[in-house]
Every structure is written in C-alpha cells, then in structure tokens.
Amino acid sequence: MRILQGARGFTLIEVMLAILLLAVLLAAAFGGIRSAVKGMHFGEDLMDRTNRLRVAQEFIRHQVSRILPLPFGQETGTGENLLFEGKRDLMRFVAPMPGYLSNGGAYVQTLELSNTRNGRQLLFNHWMLNGFDKDKLNKGDSEPVVLMDQVESGKFEYRKLDDQGELEDWSDDWDEPNLTPVMVRIELKMRKEALVGWPDMEIPLMLDVGAARQSNTVRFDDILPREGMAVPPNNASGSTR
C-alpha cells in the first residue's frame, strides 16, 4: 500500500525572510516617492523665489529710474526743498506709480531695509504727493509691501557728478537732499534659506541731472493739488508768492 505524502510548506525562517524582503522593497519605494515629492517642492519653491526676485528687481528699476525732481518737503531751518532722501538702509523719492497700482500722478515712495526675526526685509511703501507730510507719518497709515525677505545684509548707495561733470565714488549717505543722484545701487546678501542670490543693481536715472539742479526754483508750497485733492499744508511760515 502506497502512502501519499503531503506537499512540503515554507519554514518559519523562509516566511520571515520573505516578509523582511517585502518590507525593504516597500521602504525603498516610499523613500523614492518621498524624495521625488521633496524635490518637486524644492523646485517649485526655487521657481517661486526666482520669479519673485525678477519681479522685485524689475519693479525697483522701473520706479527708481523714473525719479522726478519734485519736492516732498522742506528742510527745517534752511527751507530747502527735499527732493531725495538717501541713507544706507532707506531711500525716499518722488516718482509716478504704474497705472495698475494707483490712480496716476506723482507719489512719494520709499525703499527700506527693515529688521525682522527671520532676517531683514526689503520693503516698499508709497503715498500721494498731494498732502504728504513726512513729520506726520504713522506706520499704521499704509501697509508696506515686502519685496524680498530672508535678507542677511544690504545697503543702498548713491552716485553724483562732481564740478567737472565726472562721476564720483559711491556713497551710502546722500548729503544733498535738494538734488537727485545720477545713479542708485542696491546690494543685498541673501540668507541660505532664500535659495536665490541677489544680483547687484546699478540703476541710472532717466531724468537729466540738470533738471534736478534747476528744480530748486520750484518750492514745495508751490505744487498745486490736482482737482479734487486736498491742499497740502503750508510748512514755510511767512512765505510769499
């Protein structure tokens, strides 16, 4: 009589090895998917930061190059017109705003490097020239726009012509507020988290510098408001027409 023997099954060790191999394959697959997703997010962040940098530089170049020799105030004591305020971390000037961002006309505009917990930020703000009073500015009156963040350090520099018409060296302190500079330079060093670097900007003004020198004949009080606008306060006491 022949006895049929049952088929031999897997041993416990073989089952455990198969499960271990399957776990390794699944871990490798999930690791690959995670790396792909992480790489995709990094690429999207890099593209977003690059586009933001490009838009910020184009906007700054457009505004600074179109600075107008229009006064936004007067110096205390001397009564001289304030056409341009330039410091290492702030510049203030008058220029037209793009039509899609305003109602047209001249606006007082500022670029500023401001300190935050996550580094410095490049901020932009603007106010209508009519009725503008530098001494009455409040931070809550207008919310600045963050052009760039994750800035480690930076500075604004300015250049002018000497008496012989030659370009002088760059300076981070503009000492002739009744004149406009010939060129403006913006240097920023970005933090590692920013993912992008800031190419230094050297922006020549489209306006002839001679016009800025002649603009001293136009006083701040003589700028007439547009129809429907409030009349700016008379800061020069006792001035005559």
PDB file of C-alpha atoms in Angstrom:
ATOM      1  CA  MET A   1       0.000   0.000   0.000  1.00  0.00           C
ATOM      2  CA  ARG A   2       1.427   3.399  -1.036  1.00  0.00           C
ATOM      3  CA  ILE A   3       1.191   6.302   1.374  1.00  0.00           C
ATOM      4  CA  LEU A   4       0.908   9.720  -0.279  1.00  0.00           C
ATOM      5  CA  GLN A   5       2.983  12.386   1.454  1.00  0.00           C
ATOM      6  CA  GLY A   6       1.619  15.996   1.639  1.00  0.00           C
ATOM      7  CA  ALA A   7       3.428  18.846  -0.113  1.00  0.00           C
ATOM      8  CA  ARG A   8       6.189  20.404   1.984  1.00  0.00           C
ATOM      9  CA  GLY A   9       5.320  24.005   3.174  1.00  0.00           C
ATOM     10  CA  PHE A  10       7.522  27.054   3.877  1.00  0.00           C
ATOM     11  CA  THR A  11       9.514  27.124   7.039  1.00  0.00           C
ATOM     12  CA  LEU A  12       9.169  29.964   9.545  1.00  0.00           C
ATOM     13  CA  ILE A  13      12.569  31.333   8.572  1.00  0.00           C
ATOM     14  CA  GLU A  14      11.621  31.469   4.893  1.00  0.00           C
ATOM     15  CA  VAL A  15       8.397  33.318   5.696  1.00  0.00           C
ATOM     16  CA  MET A  16      10.244  35.847   7.845  1.00  0.00           C
ATOM     17  CA  LEU A  17      12.858  36.404   5.131  1.00  0.00           C
ATOM     18  CA  ALA A  18      10.122  36.996   2.556  1.00  0.00           C
ATOM     19  CA  ILE A  19       8.368  39.493   4.820  1.00  0.00           C
ATOM     20  CA  LEU A  20      11.674  41.257   5.513  1.00  0.00           C
ATOM     21  CA  LEU A  21      12.460  41.475   1.796  1.00  0.00           C
ATOM     22  CA  LEU A  22       8.992  42.868   1.080  1.00  0.00           C
ATOM     23  CA  ALA A  23       9.414  45.466   3.845  1.00  0.00           C
ATOM     24  CA  VAL A  24      12.759  46.567   2.375  1.00  0.00           C
ATOM     25  CA  LEU A  25      11.226  46.934  -1.085  1.00  0.00           C
ATOM     26  CA  LEU A  26       8.282  48.940   0.274  1.00  0.00           C
ATOM     27  CA  ALA A  27      10.612  51.197   2.286  1.00  0.00           C
ATOM     28  CA  ALA A  28      12.729  51.843  -0.809  1.00  0.00           C
ATOM     29  CA  ALA A  29       9.618  52.621  -2.849  1.00  0.00           C
ATOM     30  CA  PHE A  30       8.232  55.043  -0.249  1.00  0.00           C
ATOM     31  CA  GLY A  31      11.670  56.634   0.128  1.00  0.00           C
ATOM     32  CA  GLY A  32      11.837  57.227  -3.610  1.00  0.00           C
ATOM     33  CA  ILE A  33       8.360  58.738  -3.646  1.00  0.00           C
ATOM     34  CA  ARG A  34       9.214  60.988  -0.696  1.00  0.00           C
ATOM     35  CA  SER A  35      12.436  62.148  -2.373  1.00  0.00           C
ATOM     36  CA  ALA A  36      10.554  62.866  -5.592  1.00  0.00           C
ATOM     37  CA  VAL A  37       7.901  64.898  -3.748  1.00  0.00           C
ATOM     38  CA  LYS A  38      10.572  66.778  -1.789  1.00  0.00           C
ATOM     39  CA  GLY A  39      12.475  67.537  -4.980  1.00  0.00           C
ATOM     40  CA  MET A  40       9.291  68.750  -6.648  1.00  0.00           C
ATOM     41  CA  HIS A  41       8.512  71.082  -3.735  1.00  0.00           C
ATOM     42  CA  PHE A  42      12.092  72.382  -3.738  1.00  0.00           C
ATOM     43  CA  GLY A  43      11.872  73.060  -7.459  1.00  0.00           C
ATOM     44  CA  GLU A  44       8.570  74.894  -7.024  1.00  0.00           C
ATOM     45  CA  ASP A  45       9.986  76.981  -4.162  1.00  0.00           C
ATOM     46  CA  LEU A  46      13.088  77.812  -6.187  1.00  0.00           C
ATOM     47  CA  MET A  47      10.992  78.829  -9.183  1.00  0.00           C
ATOM     48  CA  ASP A  48       8.734  80.955  -6.988  1.00  0.00           C
ATOM     49  CA  ARG A  49      11.693  82.707  -5.337  1.00  0.00           C
ATOM     50  CA  THR A  50      13.373  83.273  -8.699  1.00  0.00           C
ATOM     51  CA  ASN A  51      10.222  84.801 -10.175  1.00  0.00           C
ATOM     52  CA  ARG A  52       9.742  86.946  -7.089  1.00  0.00           C
ATOM     53  CA  LEU A  53      13.325  88.197  -7.342  1.00  0.00           C
ATOM     54  CA  ARG A  54      12.905  89.023 -11.024  1.00  0.00           C
ATOM     55  CA  VAL A  55       9.615  90.886 -10.467  1.00  0.00           C
ATOM     56  CA  ALA A  56      11.050  92.811  -7.493  1.00  0.00           C
ATOM     57  CA  GLN A  57      14.105  93.940  -9.445  1.00  0.00           C
ATOM     58  CA  GLU A  58      12.056  94.956 -12.473  1.00  0.00           C
ATOM     59  CA  PHE A  59       9.688  96.971 -10.287  1.00  0.00           C
ATOM     60  CA  ILE A  60      12.515  98.696  -8.387  1.00  0.00           C
ATOM     61  CA  ARG A  61      14.368  99.517 -11.596  1.00  0.00           C
ATOM     62  CA  HIS A  62      11.198 100.945 -13.137  1.00  0.00           C
ATOM     63  CA  GLN A  63      10.437 103.176 -10.138  1.00  0.00           C
ATOM     64  CA  VAL A  64      13.951 104.407  -9.327  1.00  0.00           C
ATOM     65  CA  SER A  65      14.854 105.165 -12.939  1.00  0.00           C
ATOM     66  CA  ARG A  66      11.816 107.463 -13.183  1.00  0.00           C
ATOM     67  CA  ILE A  67      12.518 109.616 -10.138  1.00  0.00           C
ATOM     68  CA  LEU A  68      11.123 113.131 -10.581  1.00  0.00           C
ATOM     69  CA  PRO A  69      12.728 116.368  -9.283  1.00  0.00           C
ATOM     70  CA  LEU A  70       9.629 117.202  -7.249  1.00  0.00           C
ATOM     71  CA  PRO A  71       9.944 118.186  -3.569  1.00  0.00           C
ATOM     72  CA  PHE A  72       8.115 116.189  -0.909  1.00  0.00           C
ATOM     73  CA  GLY A  73       9.031 118.523   1.945  1.00  0.00           C
ATOM     74  CA  GLN A  74      11.403 121.205   3.180  1.00  0.00           C
ATOM     75  CA  GLU A  75      14.422 121.104   5.435  1.00  0.00           C
ATOM     76  CA  THR A  76      13.876 122.641   8.835  1.00  0.00           C
ATOM     77  CA  GLY A  77      15.744 125.916   9.190  1.00  0.00           C
ATOM     78  CA  THR A  78      17.055 126.307   5.648  1.00  0.00           C
ATOM     79  CA  GLY A  79      13.707 125.824   3.915  1.00  0.00           C
ATOM     80  CA  GLU A  80      15.417 123.985   1.054  1.00  0.00           C
ATOM     81  CA  ASN A  81      13.365 121.521  -0.946  1.00  0.00           C
ATOM     82  CA  LEU A  82      13.659 117.818  -0.142  1.00  0.00           C
ATOM     83  CA  LEU A  83      13.898 116.007  -3.465  1.00  0.00           C
ATOM     84  CA  PHE A  84      15.715 112.854  -2.434  1.00  0.00           C
ATOM     85  CA  GLU A  85      16.482 111.239   0.913  1.00  0.00           C
ATOM     86  CA  GLY A  86      19.163 108.581   0.788  1.00  0.00           C
ATOM     87  CA  LYS A  87      20.624 106.556   3.642  1.00  0.00           C
ATOM     88  CA  ARG A  88      22.295 103.175   3.936  1.00  0.00           C
ATOM     89  CA  ASP A  89      19.008 101.399   4.636  1.00  0.00           C
ATOM     90  CA  LEU A  90      16.368 103.841   3.315  1.00  0.00           C
ATOM     91  CA  MET A  91      15.683 105.997   0.290  1.00  0.00           C
ATOM     92  CA  ARG A  92      12.731 108.311  -0.289  1.00  0.00           C
ATOM     93  CA  PHE A  93      11.859 109.991  -3.570  1.00  0.00           C
ATOM     94  CA  VAL A  94       9.007 111.111  -5.824  1.00  0.00           C
ATOM     95  CA  ALA A  95       8.077 109.099  -8.900  1.00  0.00           C
ATOM     96  CA  PRO A  96       4.957 108.101 -10.839  1.00  0.00           C
ATOM     97  CA  MET A  97       3.285 104.828  -9.914  1.00  0.00           C
ATOM     98  CA  PRO A  98       2.219 102.265 -12.526  1.00  0.00           C
ATOM     99  CA  GLY A  99      -1.382 102.745 -13.598  1.00  0.00           C
ATOM    100  CA  TYR A 100      -2.434  99.303 -12.395  1.00  0.00           C
ATOM    101  CA  LEU A 101      -1.302 100.161  -8.849  1.00  0.00           C
ATOM    102  CA  SER A 102      -2.631 103.708  -8.472  1.00  0.00           C
ATOM    103  CA  ASN A 103      -4.790 106.486  -9.865  1.00  0.00           C
ATOM    104  CA  GLY A 104      -1.828 108.054 -11.601  1.00  0.00           C
ATOM    105  CA  GLY A 105       0.159 111.134 -10.667  1.00  0.00           C
ATOM    106  CA  ALA A 106       3.250 111.625  -8.520  1.00  0.00           C
ATOM    107  CA  TYR A 107       3.758 109.576  -5.361  1.00  0.00           C
ATOM    108  CA  VAL A 108       6.256 109.788  -2.523  1.00  0.00           C
ATOM    109  CA  GLN A 109       7.909 106.372  -2.422  1.00  0.00           C
ATOM    110  CA  THR A 110      10.282 104.642  -0.031  1.00  0.00           C
ATOM    111  CA  LEU A 111      12.531 101.609  -0.211  1.00  0.00           C
ATOM    112  CA  GLU A 112      13.671 100.397   3.189  1.00  0.00           C
ATOM    113  CA  LEU A 113      15.664  97.553   4.724  1.00  0.00           C
ATOM    114  CA  SER A 114      13.847  96.556   7.908  1.00  0.00           C
ATOM    115  CA  ASN A 115      14.968  94.092  10.593  1.00  0.00           C
ATOM    116  CA  THR A 116      12.793  91.069  11.446  1.00  0.00           C
ATOM    117  CA  ARG A 117      13.256  87.825  13.352  1.00  0.00           C
ATOM    118  CA  ASN A 118      13.948  85.938  10.128  1.00  0.00           C
ATOM    119  CA  GLY A 119      16.479  88.386   8.770  1.00  0.00           C
ATOM    120  CA  ARG A 120      15.957  91.688   7.040  1.00  0.00           C
ATOM    121  CA  GLN A 121      13.222  92.568   4.575  1.00  0.00           C
ATOM    122  CA  LEU A 122      13.232  94.904   1.601  1.00  0.00           C
ATOM    123  CA  LEU A 123      10.047  96.963   1.953  1.00  0.00           C
ATOM    124  CA  PHE A 124       8.282  99.349  -0.417  1.00  0.00           C
ATOM    125  CA  ASN A 125       5.725 101.985   0.515  1.00  0.00           C
ATOM    126  CA  HIS A 126       4.082 104.927  -1.222  1.00  0.00           C
ATOM    127  CA  TRP A 127       1.842 107.931  -0.517  1.00  0.00           C
ATOM    128  CA  MET A 128       0.279 110.555  -2.748  1.00  0.00           C
ATOM    129  CA  LEU A 129       2.446 113.651  -3.064  1.00  0.00           C
ATOM    130  CA  ASN A 130      -0.532 115.947  -2.521  1.00  0.00           C
ATOM    131  CA  GLY A 131      -0.973 116.402   1.220  1.00  0.00           C
ATOM    132  CA  PHE A 132       2.135 114.387   2.113  1.00  0.00           C
ATOM    133  CA  ASP A 133       3.705 115.337   5.452  1.00  0.00           C
ATOM    134  CA  LYS A 134       6.821 113.427   6.434  1.00  0.00           C
ATOM    135  CA  ASP A 135       6.550 114.510  10.079  1.00  0.00           C
ATOM    136  CA  LYS A 136       3.049 113.054  10.434  1.00  0.00           C
ATOM    137  CA  LEU A 137       3.714 109.613   9.000  1.00  0.00           C
ATOM    138  CA  ASN A 138       2.343 106.729  11.059  1.00  0.00           C
ATOM    139  CA  LYS A 139       3.216 103.085  10.467  1.00  0.00           C
ATOM    140  CA  GLY A 140      -0.457 102.194  10.557  1.00  0.00           C
ATOM    141  CA  ASP A 141      -1.408 104.640   7.802  1.00  0.00           C
ATOM    142  CA  SER A 142      -0.007 102.500   4.999  1.00  0.00           C
ATOM    143  CA  GLU A 143       0.988  98.841   4.961  1.00  0.00           C
ATOM    144  CA  PRO A 144       4.393  98.331   3.288  1.00  0.00           C
ATOM    145  CA  VAL A 145       4.855  95.713   0.599  1.00  0.00           C
ATOM    146  CA  VAL A 146       7.528  93.060   1.187  1.00  0.00           C
ATOM    147  CA  LEU A 147       9.591  92.918  -1.996  1.00  0.00           C
ATOM    148  CA  MET A 148      12.186  90.469  -0.650  1.00  0.00           C
ATOM    149  CA  ASP A 149      12.675  88.626   2.628  1.00  0.00           C
ATOM    150  CA  GLN A 150      15.423  86.367   4.004  1.00  0.00           C
ATOM    151  CA  VAL A 151      17.966  89.179   3.536  1.00  0.00           C
ATOM    152  CA  GLU A 152      21.107  88.782   5.634  1.00  0.00           C
ATOM    153  CA  SER A 153      22.554  92.231   4.972  1.00  0.00           C
ATOM    154  CA  GLY A 154      22.347  95.005   2.436  1.00  0.00           C
ATOM    155  CA  LYS A 155      22.792  98.669   1.654  1.00  0.00           C
ATOM    156  CA  PHE A 156      21.766 101.441  -0.715  1.00  0.00           C
ATOM    157  CA  GLU A 157      24.428 103.577  -2.389  1.00  0.00           C
ATOM    158  CA  TYR A 158      24.270 106.743  -4.464  1.00  0.00           C
ATOM    159  CA  ARG A 159      26.429 108.438  -7.055  1.00  0.00           C
ATOM    160  CA  LYS A 160      26.648 112.010  -8.321  1.00  0.00           C
ATOM    161  CA  LEU A 161      28.716 114.208 -10.609  1.00  0.00           C
ATOM    162  CA  ASP A 162      31.495 116.462  -9.398  1.00  0.00           C
ATOM    163  CA  ASP A 163      32.030 120.062 -10.510  1.00  0.00           C
ATOM    164  CA  GLN A 164      33.876 118.840 -13.622  1.00  0.00           C
ATOM    165  CA  GLY A 165      30.988 116.581 -14.619  1.00  0.00           C
ATOM    166  CA  GLU A 166      32.822 113.375 -13.666  1.00  0.00           C
ATOM    167  CA  LEU A 167      31.231 110.560 -11.681  1.00  0.00           C
ATOM    168  CA  GLU A 168      32.217 110.471  -8.023  1.00  0.00           C
ATOM    169  CA  ASP A 169      32.594 107.308  -5.931  1.00  0.00           C
ATOM    170  CA  TRP A 170      29.594 105.510  -4.472  1.00  0.00           C
ATOM    171  CA  SER A 171      28.356 106.695  -1.077  1.00  0.00           C
ATOM    172  CA  ASP A 172      25.766 105.175   1.267  1.00  0.00           C
ATOM    173  CA  ASP A 173      24.812 108.597   2.671  1.00  0.00           C
ATOM    174  CA  TRP A 174      23.253 111.153   0.328  1.00  0.00           C
ATOM    175  CA  ASP A 175      24.236 114.587   1.617  1.00  0.00           C
ATOM    176  CA  GLU A 176      22.408 116.768  -0.945  1.00  0.00           C
ATOM    177  CA  PRO A 177      18.690 116.194  -0.350  1.00  0.00           C
ATOM    178  CA  ASN A 178      17.817 119.132  -2.614  1.00  0.00           C
ATOM    179  CA  LEU A 179      19.285 117.224  -5.592  1.00  0.00           C
ATOM    180  CA  THR A 180      18.694 113.814  -7.122  1.00  0.00           C
ATOM    181  CA  PRO A 181      21.569 111.355  -7.640  1.00  0.00           C
ATOM    182  CA  VAL A 182      22.815 110.227 -11.026  1.00  0.00           C
ATOM    183  CA  MET A 183      22.732 106.533 -10.145  1.00  0.00           C
ATOM    184  CA  VAL A 184      21.459 104.314  -7.348  1.00  0.00           C
ATOM    185  CA  ARG A 185      22.951 100.963  -6.376  1.00  0.00           C
ATOM    186  CA  ILE A 186      21.244  98.257  -4.293  1.00  0.00           C
ATOM    187  CA  GLU A 187      23.367  95.478  -2.800  1.00  0.00           C
ATOM    188  CA  LEU A 188      21.775  92.609  -0.872  1.00  0.00           C
ATOM    189  CA  LYS A 189      23.291  89.466   0.604  1.00  0.00           C
ATOM    190  CA  MET A 190      20.629  86.784   0.863  1.00  0.00           C
ATOM    191  CA  ARG A 191      20.423  84.112   3.538  1.00  0.00           C
ATOM    192  CA  LYS A 192      20.879  80.465   2.625  1.00  0.00           C
ATOM    193  CA  GLU A 193      17.165  79.857   3.182  1.00  0.00           C
ATOM    194  CA  ALA A 194      16.348  82.345   0.424  1.00  0.00           C
ATOM    195  CA  LEU A 195      17.522  79.803  -2.210  1.00  0.00           C
ATOM    196  CA  VAL A 196      18.492  82.620  -4.593  1.00  0.00           C
ATOM    197  CA  GLY A 197      21.146  85.306  -4.751  1.00  0.00           C
ATOM    198  CA  TRP A 198      20.548  88.995  -5.397  1.00  0.00           C
ATOM    199  CA  PRO A 199      22.407  90.389  -8.424  1.00  0.00           C
ATOM    200  CA  ASP A 200      23.653  93.872  -7.551  1.00  0.00           C
ATOM    201  CA  MET A 201      21.550  96.588  -9.177  1.00  0.00           C
ATOM    202  CA  GLU A 202      23.030  99.801 -10.578  1.00  0.00           C
ATOM    203  CA  ILE A 203      20.170 101.994 -11.772  1.00  0.00           C
ATOM    204  CA  PRO A 204      20.814 105.187 -13.777  1.00  0.00           C
ATOM    205  CA  LEU A 205      18.121 107.838 -13.531  1.00  0.00           C
ATOM    206  CA  MET A 206      16.373 108.633 -16.797  1.00  0.00           C
ATOM    207  CA  LEU A 207      15.967 112.266 -15.737  1.00  0.00           C
ATOM    208  CA  ASP A 208      18.668 114.743 -16.757  1.00  0.00           C
ATOM    209  CA  VAL A 209      20.549 115.714 -13.600  1.00  0.00           C
ATOM    210  CA  GLY A 210      20.489 119.338 -14.680  1.00  0.00           C
ATOM    211  CA  ALA A 211      16.728 119.342 -14.259  1.00  0.00           C
ATOM    212  CA  ALA A 212      17.141 118.347 -10.648  1.00  0.00           C
ATOM    213  CA  ARG A 213      19.518 121.225 -10.058  1.00  0.00           C
ATOM    214  CA  GLN A 214      17.137 123.686 -11.667  1.00  0.00           C
ATOM    215  CA  SER A 215      14.187 122.385  -9.652  1.00  0.00           C
ATOM    216  CA  ASN A 216      15.231 124.496  -6.652  1.00  0.00           C
ATOM    217  CA  THR A 217      13.248 127.287  -8.269  1.00  0.00           C
ATOM    218  CA  VAL A 218      10.103 125.253  -7.541  1.00  0.00           C
ATOM    219  CA  ARG A 219       9.197 125.320  -3.868  1.00  0.00           C
ATOM    220  CA  PHE A 220       7.258 122.653  -2.040  1.00  0.00           C
ATOM    221  CA  ASP A 221       4.464 125.123  -1.290  1.00  0.00           C
ATOM    222  CA  ASP A 222       4.070 125.909  -4.989  1.00  0.00           C
ATOM    223  CA  ILE A 223       2.952 122.410  -6.001  1.00  0.00           C
ATOM    224  CA  LEU A 224      -0.725 122.751  -6.777  1.00  0.00           C
ATOM    225  CA  PRO A 225      -3.027 119.846  -5.937  1.00  0.00           C
ATOM    226  CA  ARG A 226      -4.982 118.145  -8.640  1.00  0.00           C
ATOM    227  CA  GLU A 227      -8.701 118.755  -8.866  1.00  0.00           C
ATOM    228  CA  GLY A 228     -10.497 117.031  -6.028  1.00  0.00           C
ATOM    229  CA  MET A 229      -7.351 116.690  -3.911  1.00  0.00           C
ATOM    230  CA  ALA A 230      -6.724 118.304  -0.551  1.00  0.00           C
ATOM    231  CA  VAL A 231      -4.417 121.297  -0.428  1.00  0.00           C
ATOM    232  CA  PRO A 232      -1.075 120.394   1.215  1.00  0.00           C
ATOM    233  CA  PRO A 233      -0.226 122.223   4.434  1.00  0.00           C
ATOM    234  CA  ASN A 234       1.934 125.315   4.195  1.00  0.00           C
ATOM    235  CA  ASN A 235       5.117 124.346   6.025  1.00  0.00           C
ATOM    236  CA  ALA A 236       7.032 127.514   5.252  1.00  0.00           C
ATOM    237  CA  SER A 237       5.830 130.205   7.594  1.00  0.00           C
ATOM    238  CA  GLY A 238       5.699 133.671   6.159  1.00  0.00           C
ATOM    239  CA  SER A 239       6.437 132.580   2.572  1.00  0.00           C
ATOM    240  CA  THR A 240       5.322 134.947  -0.178  1.00  0.00           C
ATOM    241  CA  ARG A 241       4.134 134.194  -3.685  1.00  0.00           C
TER     242      ARG A 241
END
